[in-house]
Coordinates of C-alpha atoms in Angstrom, one line a residue:
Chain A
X1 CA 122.1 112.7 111.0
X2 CA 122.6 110.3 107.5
X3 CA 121.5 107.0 107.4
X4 CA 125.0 105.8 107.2
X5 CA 126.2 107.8 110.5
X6 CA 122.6 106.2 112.5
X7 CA 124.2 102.9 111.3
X8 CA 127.8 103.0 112.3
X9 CA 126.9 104.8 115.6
X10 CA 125.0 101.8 116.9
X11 CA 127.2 99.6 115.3
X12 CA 129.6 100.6 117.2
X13 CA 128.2 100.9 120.4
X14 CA 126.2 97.6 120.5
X15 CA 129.2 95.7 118.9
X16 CA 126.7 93.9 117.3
X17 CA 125.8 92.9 114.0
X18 CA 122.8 91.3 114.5
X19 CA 119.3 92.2 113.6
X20 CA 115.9 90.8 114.4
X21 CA 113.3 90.3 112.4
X22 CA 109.9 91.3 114.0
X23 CA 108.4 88.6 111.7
X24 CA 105.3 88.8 114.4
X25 CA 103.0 85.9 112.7
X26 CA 99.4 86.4 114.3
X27 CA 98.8 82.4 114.1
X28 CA 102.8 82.1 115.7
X29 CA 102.6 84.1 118.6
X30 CA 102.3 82.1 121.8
X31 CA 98.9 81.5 123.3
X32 CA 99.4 84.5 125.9
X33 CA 99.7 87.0 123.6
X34 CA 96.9 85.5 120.8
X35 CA 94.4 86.9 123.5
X36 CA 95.4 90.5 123.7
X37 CA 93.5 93.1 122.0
X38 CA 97.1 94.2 120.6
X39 CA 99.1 91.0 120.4
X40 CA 101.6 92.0 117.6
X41 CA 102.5 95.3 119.4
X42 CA 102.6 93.8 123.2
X43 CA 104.6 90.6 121.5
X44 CA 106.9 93.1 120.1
X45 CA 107.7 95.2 123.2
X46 CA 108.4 92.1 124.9
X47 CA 110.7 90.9 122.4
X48 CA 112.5 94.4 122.5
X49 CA 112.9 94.9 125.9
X50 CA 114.4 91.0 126.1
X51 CA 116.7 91.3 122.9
X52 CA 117.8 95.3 122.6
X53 CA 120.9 95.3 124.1
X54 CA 122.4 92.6 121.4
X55 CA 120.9 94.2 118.3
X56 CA 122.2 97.1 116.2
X57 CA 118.7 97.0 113.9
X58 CA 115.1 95.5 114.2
X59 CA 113.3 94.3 110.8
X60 CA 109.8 93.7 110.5
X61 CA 108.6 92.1 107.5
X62 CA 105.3 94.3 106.7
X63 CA 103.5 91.3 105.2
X64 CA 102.6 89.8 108.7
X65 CA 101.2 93.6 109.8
X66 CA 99.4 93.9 106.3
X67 CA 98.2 90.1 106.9
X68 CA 96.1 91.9 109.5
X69 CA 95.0 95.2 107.6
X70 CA 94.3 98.3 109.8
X71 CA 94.8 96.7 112.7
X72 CA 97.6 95.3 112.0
X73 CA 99.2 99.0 110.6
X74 CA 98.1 100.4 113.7
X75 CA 100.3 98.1 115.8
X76 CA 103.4 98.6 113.6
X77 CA 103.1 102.0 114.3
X78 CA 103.2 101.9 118.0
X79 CA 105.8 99.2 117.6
X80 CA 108.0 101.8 115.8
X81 CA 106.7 104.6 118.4
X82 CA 107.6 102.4 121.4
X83 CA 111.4 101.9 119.6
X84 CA 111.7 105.5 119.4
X85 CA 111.0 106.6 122.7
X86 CA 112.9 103.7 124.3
X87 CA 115.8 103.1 122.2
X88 CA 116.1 105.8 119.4
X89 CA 119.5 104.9 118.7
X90 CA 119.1 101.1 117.0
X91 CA 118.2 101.0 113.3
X92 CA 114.7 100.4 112.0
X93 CA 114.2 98.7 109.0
X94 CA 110.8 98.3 106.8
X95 CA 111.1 95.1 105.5
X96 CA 108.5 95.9 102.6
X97 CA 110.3 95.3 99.0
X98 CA 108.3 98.0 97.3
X99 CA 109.3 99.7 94.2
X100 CA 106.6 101.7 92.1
X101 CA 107.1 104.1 89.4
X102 CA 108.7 107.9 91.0
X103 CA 105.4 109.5 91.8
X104 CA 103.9 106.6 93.1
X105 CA 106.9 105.6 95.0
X106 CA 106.6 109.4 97.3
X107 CA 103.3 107.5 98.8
X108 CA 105.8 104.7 100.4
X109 CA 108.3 107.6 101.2
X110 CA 105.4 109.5 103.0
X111 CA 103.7 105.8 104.6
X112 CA 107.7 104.0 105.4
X113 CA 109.9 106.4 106.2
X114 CA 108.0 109.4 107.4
X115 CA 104.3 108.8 109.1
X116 CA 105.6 104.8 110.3
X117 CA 109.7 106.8 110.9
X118 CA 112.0 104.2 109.8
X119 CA 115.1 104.4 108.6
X120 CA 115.5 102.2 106.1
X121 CA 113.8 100.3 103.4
X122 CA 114.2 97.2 101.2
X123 CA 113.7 97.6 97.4
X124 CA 113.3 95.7 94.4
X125 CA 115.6 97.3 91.7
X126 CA 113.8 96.0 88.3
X127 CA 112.2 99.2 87.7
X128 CA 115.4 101.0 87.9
X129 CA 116.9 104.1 89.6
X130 CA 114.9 106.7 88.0
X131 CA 111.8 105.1 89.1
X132 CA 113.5 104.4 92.9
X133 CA 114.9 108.2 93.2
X134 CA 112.1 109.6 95.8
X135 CA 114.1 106.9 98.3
X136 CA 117.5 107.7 97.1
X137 CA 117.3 111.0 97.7
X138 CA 116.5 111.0 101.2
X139 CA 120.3 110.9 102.8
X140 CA 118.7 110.3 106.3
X141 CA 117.1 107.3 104.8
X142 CA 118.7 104.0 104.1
X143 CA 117.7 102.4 100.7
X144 CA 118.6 98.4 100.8
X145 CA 118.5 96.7 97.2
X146 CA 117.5 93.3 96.6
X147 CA 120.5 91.7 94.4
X148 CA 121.0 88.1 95.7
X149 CA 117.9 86.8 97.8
X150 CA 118.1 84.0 100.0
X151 CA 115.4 81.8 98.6
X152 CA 115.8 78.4 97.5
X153 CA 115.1 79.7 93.3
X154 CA 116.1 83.4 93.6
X155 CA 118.8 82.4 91.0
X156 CA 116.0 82.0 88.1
X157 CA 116.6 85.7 87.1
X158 CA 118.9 86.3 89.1
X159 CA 121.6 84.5 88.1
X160 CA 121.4 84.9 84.6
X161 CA 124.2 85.7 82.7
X162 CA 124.4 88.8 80.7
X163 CA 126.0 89.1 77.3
X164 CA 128.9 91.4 79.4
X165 CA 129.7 87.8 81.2
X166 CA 128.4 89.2 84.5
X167 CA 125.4 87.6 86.3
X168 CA 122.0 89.7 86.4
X169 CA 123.2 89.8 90.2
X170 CA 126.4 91.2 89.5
X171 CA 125.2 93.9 87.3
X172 CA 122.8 94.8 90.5
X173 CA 125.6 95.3 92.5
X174 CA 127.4 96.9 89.8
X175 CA 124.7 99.0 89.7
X176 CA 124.1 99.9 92.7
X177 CA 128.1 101.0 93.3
X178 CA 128.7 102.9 90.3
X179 CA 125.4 105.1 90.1
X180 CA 122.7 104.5 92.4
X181 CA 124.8 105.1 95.9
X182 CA 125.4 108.9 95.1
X183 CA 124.0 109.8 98.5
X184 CA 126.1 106.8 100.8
X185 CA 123.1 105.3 101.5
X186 CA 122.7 102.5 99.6
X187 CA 123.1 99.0 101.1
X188 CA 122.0 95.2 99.2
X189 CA 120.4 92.3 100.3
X190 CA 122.5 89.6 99.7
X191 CA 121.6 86.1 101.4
X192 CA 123.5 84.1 104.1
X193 CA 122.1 80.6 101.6
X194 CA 124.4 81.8 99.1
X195 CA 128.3 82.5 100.4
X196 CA 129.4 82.1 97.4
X197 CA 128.1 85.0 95.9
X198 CA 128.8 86.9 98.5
X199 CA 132.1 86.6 97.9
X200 CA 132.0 87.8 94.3
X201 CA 129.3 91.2 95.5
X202 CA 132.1 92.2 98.4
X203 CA 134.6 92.1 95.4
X204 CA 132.2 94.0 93.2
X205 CA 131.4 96.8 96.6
X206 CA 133.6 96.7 98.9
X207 CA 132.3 99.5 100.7
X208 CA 128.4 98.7 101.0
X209 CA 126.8 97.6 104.0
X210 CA 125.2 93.8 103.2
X211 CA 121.5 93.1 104.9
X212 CA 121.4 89.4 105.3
X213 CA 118.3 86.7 105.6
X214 CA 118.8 83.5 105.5
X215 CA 120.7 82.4 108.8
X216 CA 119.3 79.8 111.2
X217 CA 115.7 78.6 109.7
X218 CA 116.7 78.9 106.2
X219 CA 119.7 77.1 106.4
X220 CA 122.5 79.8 106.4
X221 CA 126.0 79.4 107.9
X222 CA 127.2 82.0 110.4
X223 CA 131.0 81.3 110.0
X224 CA 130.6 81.0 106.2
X225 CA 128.5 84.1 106.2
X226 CA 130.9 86.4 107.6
X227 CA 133.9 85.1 106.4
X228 CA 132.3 86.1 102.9
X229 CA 130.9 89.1 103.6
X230 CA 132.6 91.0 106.0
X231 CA 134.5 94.1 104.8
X232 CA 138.4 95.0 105.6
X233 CA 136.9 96.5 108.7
X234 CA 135.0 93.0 109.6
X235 CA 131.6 94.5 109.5
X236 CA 129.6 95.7 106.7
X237 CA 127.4 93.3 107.4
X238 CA 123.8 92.9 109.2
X239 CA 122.8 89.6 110.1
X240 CA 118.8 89.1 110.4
X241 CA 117.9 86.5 112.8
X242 CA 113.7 86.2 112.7
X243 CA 111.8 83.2 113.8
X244 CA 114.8 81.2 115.7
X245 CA 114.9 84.2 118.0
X246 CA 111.6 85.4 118.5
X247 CA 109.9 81.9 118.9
X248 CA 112.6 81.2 121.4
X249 CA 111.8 80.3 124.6
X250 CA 113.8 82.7 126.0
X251 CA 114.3 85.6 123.1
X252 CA 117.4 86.9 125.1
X253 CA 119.7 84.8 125.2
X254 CA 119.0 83.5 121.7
X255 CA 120.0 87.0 120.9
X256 CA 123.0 87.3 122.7
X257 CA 124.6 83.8 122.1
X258 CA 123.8 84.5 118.3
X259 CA 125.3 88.3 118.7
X260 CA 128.4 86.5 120.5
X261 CA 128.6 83.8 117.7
X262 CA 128.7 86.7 114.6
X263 CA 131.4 88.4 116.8
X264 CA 133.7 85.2 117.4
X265 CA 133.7 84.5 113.3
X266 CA 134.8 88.4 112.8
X267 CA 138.5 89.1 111.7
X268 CA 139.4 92.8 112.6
Chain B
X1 CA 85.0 80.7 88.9
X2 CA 88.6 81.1 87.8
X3 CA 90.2 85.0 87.3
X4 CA 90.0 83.9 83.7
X5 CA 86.8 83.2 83.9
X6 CA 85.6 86.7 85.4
X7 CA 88.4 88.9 83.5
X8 CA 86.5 87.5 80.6
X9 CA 82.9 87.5 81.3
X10 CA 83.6 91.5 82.6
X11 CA 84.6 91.9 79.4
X12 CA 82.3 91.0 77.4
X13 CA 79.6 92.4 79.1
X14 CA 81.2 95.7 79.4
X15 CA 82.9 95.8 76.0
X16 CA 85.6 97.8 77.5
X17 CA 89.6 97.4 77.6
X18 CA 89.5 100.0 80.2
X19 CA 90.8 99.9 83.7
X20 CA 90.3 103.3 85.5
X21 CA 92.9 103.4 88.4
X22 CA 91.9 104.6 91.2
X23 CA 95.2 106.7 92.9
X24 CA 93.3 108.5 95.2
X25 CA 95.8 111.0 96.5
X26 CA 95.0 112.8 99.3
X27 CA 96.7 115.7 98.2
X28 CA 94.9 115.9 94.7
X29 CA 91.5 115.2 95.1
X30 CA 89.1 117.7 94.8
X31 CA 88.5 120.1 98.2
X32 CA 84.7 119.2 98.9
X33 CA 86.0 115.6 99.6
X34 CA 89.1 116.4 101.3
X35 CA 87.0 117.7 104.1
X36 CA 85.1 114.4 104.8
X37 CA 86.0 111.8 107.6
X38 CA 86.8 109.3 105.1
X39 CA 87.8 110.9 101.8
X40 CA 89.4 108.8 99.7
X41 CA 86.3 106.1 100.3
X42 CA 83.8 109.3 99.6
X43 CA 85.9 110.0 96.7
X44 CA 86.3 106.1 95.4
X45 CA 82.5 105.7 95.4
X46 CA 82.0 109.0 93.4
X47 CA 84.1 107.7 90.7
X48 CA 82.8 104.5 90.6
X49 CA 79.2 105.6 90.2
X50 CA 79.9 107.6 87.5
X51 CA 82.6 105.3 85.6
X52 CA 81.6 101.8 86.7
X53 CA 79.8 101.3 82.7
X54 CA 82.8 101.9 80.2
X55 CA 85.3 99.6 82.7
X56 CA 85.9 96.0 83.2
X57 CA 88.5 96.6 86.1
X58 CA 89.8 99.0 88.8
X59 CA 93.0 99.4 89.9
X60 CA 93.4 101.2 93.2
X61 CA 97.9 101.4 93.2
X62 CA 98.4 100.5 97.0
X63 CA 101.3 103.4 97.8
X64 CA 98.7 106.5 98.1
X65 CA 96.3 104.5 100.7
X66 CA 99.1 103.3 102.9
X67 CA 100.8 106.9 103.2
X68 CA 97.8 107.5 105.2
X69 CA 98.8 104.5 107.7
X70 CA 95.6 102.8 109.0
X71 CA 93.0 104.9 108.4
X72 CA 94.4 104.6 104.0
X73 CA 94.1 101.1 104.8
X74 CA 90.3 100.8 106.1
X75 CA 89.2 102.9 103.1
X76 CA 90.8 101.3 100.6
X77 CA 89.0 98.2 101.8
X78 CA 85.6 99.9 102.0
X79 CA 86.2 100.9 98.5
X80 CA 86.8 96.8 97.5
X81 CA 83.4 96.1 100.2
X82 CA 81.4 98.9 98.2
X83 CA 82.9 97.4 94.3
X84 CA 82.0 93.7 96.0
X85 CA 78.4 94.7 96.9
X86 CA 77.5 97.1 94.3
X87 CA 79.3 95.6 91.1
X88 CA 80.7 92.0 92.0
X89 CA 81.5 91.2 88.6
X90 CA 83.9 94.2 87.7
X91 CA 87.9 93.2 88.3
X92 CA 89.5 94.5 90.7
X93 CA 93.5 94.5 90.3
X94 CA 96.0 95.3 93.4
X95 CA 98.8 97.3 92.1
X96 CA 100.8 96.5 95.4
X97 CA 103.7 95.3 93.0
X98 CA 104.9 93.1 95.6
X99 CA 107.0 89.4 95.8
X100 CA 108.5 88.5 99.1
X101 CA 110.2 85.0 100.0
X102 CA 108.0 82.1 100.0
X103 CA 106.6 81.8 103.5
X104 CA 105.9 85.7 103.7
X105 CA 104.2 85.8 100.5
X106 CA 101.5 83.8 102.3
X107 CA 101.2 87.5 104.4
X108 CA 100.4 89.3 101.5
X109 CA 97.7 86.6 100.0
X110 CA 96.0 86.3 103.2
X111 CA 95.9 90.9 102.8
X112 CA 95.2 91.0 99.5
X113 CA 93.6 88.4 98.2
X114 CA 91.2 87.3 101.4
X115 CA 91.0 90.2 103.6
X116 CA 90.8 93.0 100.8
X117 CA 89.5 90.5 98.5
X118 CA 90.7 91.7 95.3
X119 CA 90.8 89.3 92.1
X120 CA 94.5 90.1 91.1
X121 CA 97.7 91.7 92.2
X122 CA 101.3 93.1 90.7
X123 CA 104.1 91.5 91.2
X124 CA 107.9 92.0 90.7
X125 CA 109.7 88.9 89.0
X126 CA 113.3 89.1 91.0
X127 CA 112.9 86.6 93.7
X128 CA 112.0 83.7 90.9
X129 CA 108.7 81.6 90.6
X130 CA 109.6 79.4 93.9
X131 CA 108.9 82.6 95.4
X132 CA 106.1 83.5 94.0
X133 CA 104.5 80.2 94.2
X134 CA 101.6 81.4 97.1
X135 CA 100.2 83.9 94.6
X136 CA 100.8 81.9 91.2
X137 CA 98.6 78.6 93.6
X138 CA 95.8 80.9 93.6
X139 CA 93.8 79.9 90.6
X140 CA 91.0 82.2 91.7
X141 CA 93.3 85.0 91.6
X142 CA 95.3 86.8 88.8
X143 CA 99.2 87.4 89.0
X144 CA 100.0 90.7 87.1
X145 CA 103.9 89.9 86.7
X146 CA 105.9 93.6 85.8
X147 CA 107.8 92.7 82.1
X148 CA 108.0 96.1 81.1
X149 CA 107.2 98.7 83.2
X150 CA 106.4 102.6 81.6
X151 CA 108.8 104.5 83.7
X152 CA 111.4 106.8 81.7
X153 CA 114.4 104.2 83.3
X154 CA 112.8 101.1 83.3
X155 CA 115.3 100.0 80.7
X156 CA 118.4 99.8 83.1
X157 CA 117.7 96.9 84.2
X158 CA 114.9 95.6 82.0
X159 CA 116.7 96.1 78.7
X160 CA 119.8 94.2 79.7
X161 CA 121.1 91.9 77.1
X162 CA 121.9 88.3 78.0
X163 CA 124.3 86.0 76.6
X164 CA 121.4 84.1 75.0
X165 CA 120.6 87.4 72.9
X166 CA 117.2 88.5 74.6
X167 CA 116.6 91.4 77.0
X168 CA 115.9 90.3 80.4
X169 CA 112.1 91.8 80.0
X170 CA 111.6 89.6 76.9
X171 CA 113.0 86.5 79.6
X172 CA 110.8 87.7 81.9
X173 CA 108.2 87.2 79.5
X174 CA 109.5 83.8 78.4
X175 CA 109.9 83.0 81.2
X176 CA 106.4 83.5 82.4
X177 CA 104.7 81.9 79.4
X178 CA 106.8 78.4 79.4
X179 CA 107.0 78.1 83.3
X180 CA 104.8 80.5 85.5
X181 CA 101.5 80.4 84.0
X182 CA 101.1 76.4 84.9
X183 CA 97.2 77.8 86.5
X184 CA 96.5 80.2 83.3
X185 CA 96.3 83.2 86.0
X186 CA 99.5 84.9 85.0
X187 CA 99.2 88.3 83.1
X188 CA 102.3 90.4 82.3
X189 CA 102.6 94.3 83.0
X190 CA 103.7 96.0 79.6
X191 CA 104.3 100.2 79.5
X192 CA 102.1 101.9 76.8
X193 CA 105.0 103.9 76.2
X194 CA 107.3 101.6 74.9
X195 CA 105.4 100.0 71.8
X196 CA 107.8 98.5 70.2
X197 CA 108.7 96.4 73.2
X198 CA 105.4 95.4 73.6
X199 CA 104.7 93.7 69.9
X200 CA 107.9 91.7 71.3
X201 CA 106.2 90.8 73.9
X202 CA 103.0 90.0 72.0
X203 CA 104.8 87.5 70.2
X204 CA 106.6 85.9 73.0
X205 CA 103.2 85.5 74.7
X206 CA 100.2 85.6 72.3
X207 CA 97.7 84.6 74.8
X208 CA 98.7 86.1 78.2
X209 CA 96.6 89.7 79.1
X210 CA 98.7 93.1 79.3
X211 CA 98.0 95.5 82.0
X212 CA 99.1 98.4 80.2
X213 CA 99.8 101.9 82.3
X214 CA 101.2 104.7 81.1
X215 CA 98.7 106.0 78.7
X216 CA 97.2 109.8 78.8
X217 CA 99.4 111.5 81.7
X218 CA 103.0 109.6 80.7
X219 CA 102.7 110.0 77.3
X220 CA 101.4 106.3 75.9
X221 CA 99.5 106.5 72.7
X222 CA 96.0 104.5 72.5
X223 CA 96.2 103.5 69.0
X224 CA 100.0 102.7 69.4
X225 CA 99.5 100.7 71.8
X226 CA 96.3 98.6 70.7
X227 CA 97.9 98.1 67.4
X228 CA 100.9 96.9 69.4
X229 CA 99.9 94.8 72.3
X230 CA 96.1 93.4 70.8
X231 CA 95.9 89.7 70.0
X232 CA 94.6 87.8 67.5
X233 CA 91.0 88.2 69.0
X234 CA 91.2 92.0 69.0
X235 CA 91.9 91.8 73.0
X236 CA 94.9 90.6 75.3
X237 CA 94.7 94.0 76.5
X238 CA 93.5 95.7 80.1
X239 CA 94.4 99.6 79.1
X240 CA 94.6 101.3 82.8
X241 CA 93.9 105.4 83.0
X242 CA 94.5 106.9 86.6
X243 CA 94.7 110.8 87.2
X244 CA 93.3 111.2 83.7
X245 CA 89.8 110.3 84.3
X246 CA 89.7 110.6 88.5
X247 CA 90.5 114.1 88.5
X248 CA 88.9 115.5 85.9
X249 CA 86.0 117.5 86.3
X250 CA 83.7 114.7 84.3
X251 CA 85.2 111.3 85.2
X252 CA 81.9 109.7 83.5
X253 CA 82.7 111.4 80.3
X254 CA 86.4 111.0 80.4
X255 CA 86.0 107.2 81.0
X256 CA 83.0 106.9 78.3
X257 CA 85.5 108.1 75.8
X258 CA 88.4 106.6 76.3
X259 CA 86.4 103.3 76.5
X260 CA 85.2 104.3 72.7
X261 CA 89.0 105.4 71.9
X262 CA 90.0 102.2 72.6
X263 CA 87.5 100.2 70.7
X264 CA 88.2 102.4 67.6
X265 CA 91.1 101.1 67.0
X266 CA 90.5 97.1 68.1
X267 CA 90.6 95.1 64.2
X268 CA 88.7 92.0 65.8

């Protein structure tokens, strides 16, 4: 099965385009789970069995795991093992934003995608596509540029404007449309902060599937967010919801109102 | 002590320009080692006894200790544990080539900085100095910023031209040298196989330190690249060498003379 069949699959039969983000903070973790000898792997169960029926993808960000060094590897693993026996069907996704040069890169191939199993990854694109083509050739694998990130100063390179007239941005996108998607499996990150620019990367690929950070904590607009980025279709989109779900109180109904809430702004 | 401070003093006392990375592949290192329980830390500690003279850094590149999950992760901190007790003043450089969003950076300082307790890391410029800021706060610490990286592609994004008439590595660099390097712990990543982008560079930022990869296996010439990238005091330069001095059948040799190499050709 490709990347991009996983994708529309539970799309489709979630009707959801929200993902979580298993941004499992050791120090943010409620008291009860602190003392645990596995707290960011029993957090994460209970988060999933309370939120998996809303979600088409989960997304943890491997800088809380690494935070914790082998231990904290060892319970991203069995998170990803407990998501595949329970619920093989929703879309994993390495938060990791790695990029190395090609040889080097087959060591994140072998560690993300194929001893840790998840389907996608998100990648910085400064070093280019020959450097990134270890990920882009695996077609069961999703490959998730960076191109407009939701922090506060990603436009300091980003938005630069080339002597072409298009933003550094832009070009990503461009990018990423015209050469680096050979395989479908290409998708960016574009940020829920910036709506905006949204607009303009749908116009520039119309056909790519958007991750997006940036709603709820950060300060990103759910109506504005998909009325920019949703595709003729009205998906094309992922939504990643971390903290303001998985700090709630009560994880599952977060989840669904905010699964609802996407759906409602939706226009097809 | 600052990372100036130490990146200095190390090499003085070492008279070397010579960083020996240590990209322990599983795969590639030699049988008698693949057989022990932990072989990349058996192998790490064989190459440091024999090399640890002609260098003033190692670079351990982070992708071939997480393909091996956990246990990769445990080793490569024994390696840092054994380089702290045995030879505390020798540099020791993350090439993790990371940047996340502000808040999540503070993952990957608490991993590599305290827990591993290396004295720099790589990072990728995208997501803007707001992003960054965790690492760049560090003063202890060195951030190794990619400019210029020595892949065969890195010029589809990196040699962009922008409408002010510089490449996007050469604003990188600017960039860098007018805003990011407020602590004077910012260093800049510069191929050895692209010397005529790196005398820009030298002139953009005469007093920042290259980490320069790519010479021996990918083709960089030494004396191309000291006459190149060397400042005005004969150093500026931290000339990495990976699978050309690990893996060959003399490491102590190969590292000895490329230390000399390098020297030959330093006019200061």
């Amino acid at each position: 099965m490709t990347f991009s069949e996983k994708l529309t699959s539970r799309l489709q039969s979630s009707n959801s385009l929200l993902c979580v983000g298993l941004d499992s903070d050791l120090a943010r973790l409620p008291e009860r789970f602190q003392e645990l000898e596995q707290p960011q792997f029993e957090f994460n169960t209970w988060v999933i069995d309370q939120t998996h029926a809303s979600v088409v993808a989960y997304k943890p960000n491997l800088a809380f795991y690494e935070a914790r060094g082998a231990a904290g590897w060892k319970e991203l693993a069995l998170t990803l093992q407990y998501l595949h026996s329970k619920h093989p069907d929703i879309v994993t996704i390495a938060d990791a934003k790695r990029a190395d040069i090609g040889n080097t890169n087959n060591g994140y191939v072998t560690a993300i995608f194929d001893e840790l199993g998840f389907d996608a990854i998100t990648l910085h694109p400064y070093l280019g596509k020959e450097a990134l083509q270890p990920f882009l050739d695996r077609t069961d694998k999703g490959c998730i540029i960076l191109c407009k990130t939701s922090n506060p100063g990603s436009g300091e390179l980003q938005d630069l404007e080339l002597s072409s007239g298009l933003k550094v941005y832009e070009q990503v996108a461009t990018t990423v449309v015209e050469n680096w998607d050979e395989n479908n499996n290409c998708l960016l990150v574009v940020g829920a902060t910036y709506p905006e620019e949204m607009k303009k990367i749908r116009q520039i690929a119309p056909n790519l599937f958007f991750l997006v950070p940036g709603i709820g904590a950060q300060g990103g607009d759910v109506a504005a967010t998909v009325a920019a980025g949703q595709n003729d279709t009205g998906d094309g989109l992922i939504l990643n919801s971390g903290r303001g779900i998985i700090f709630a109180l009560d994880p599952a109904t977060e989840a669904y109102k905010l699964q609802q809430e996407i759906n409602r702004y939706r226009t097809v």
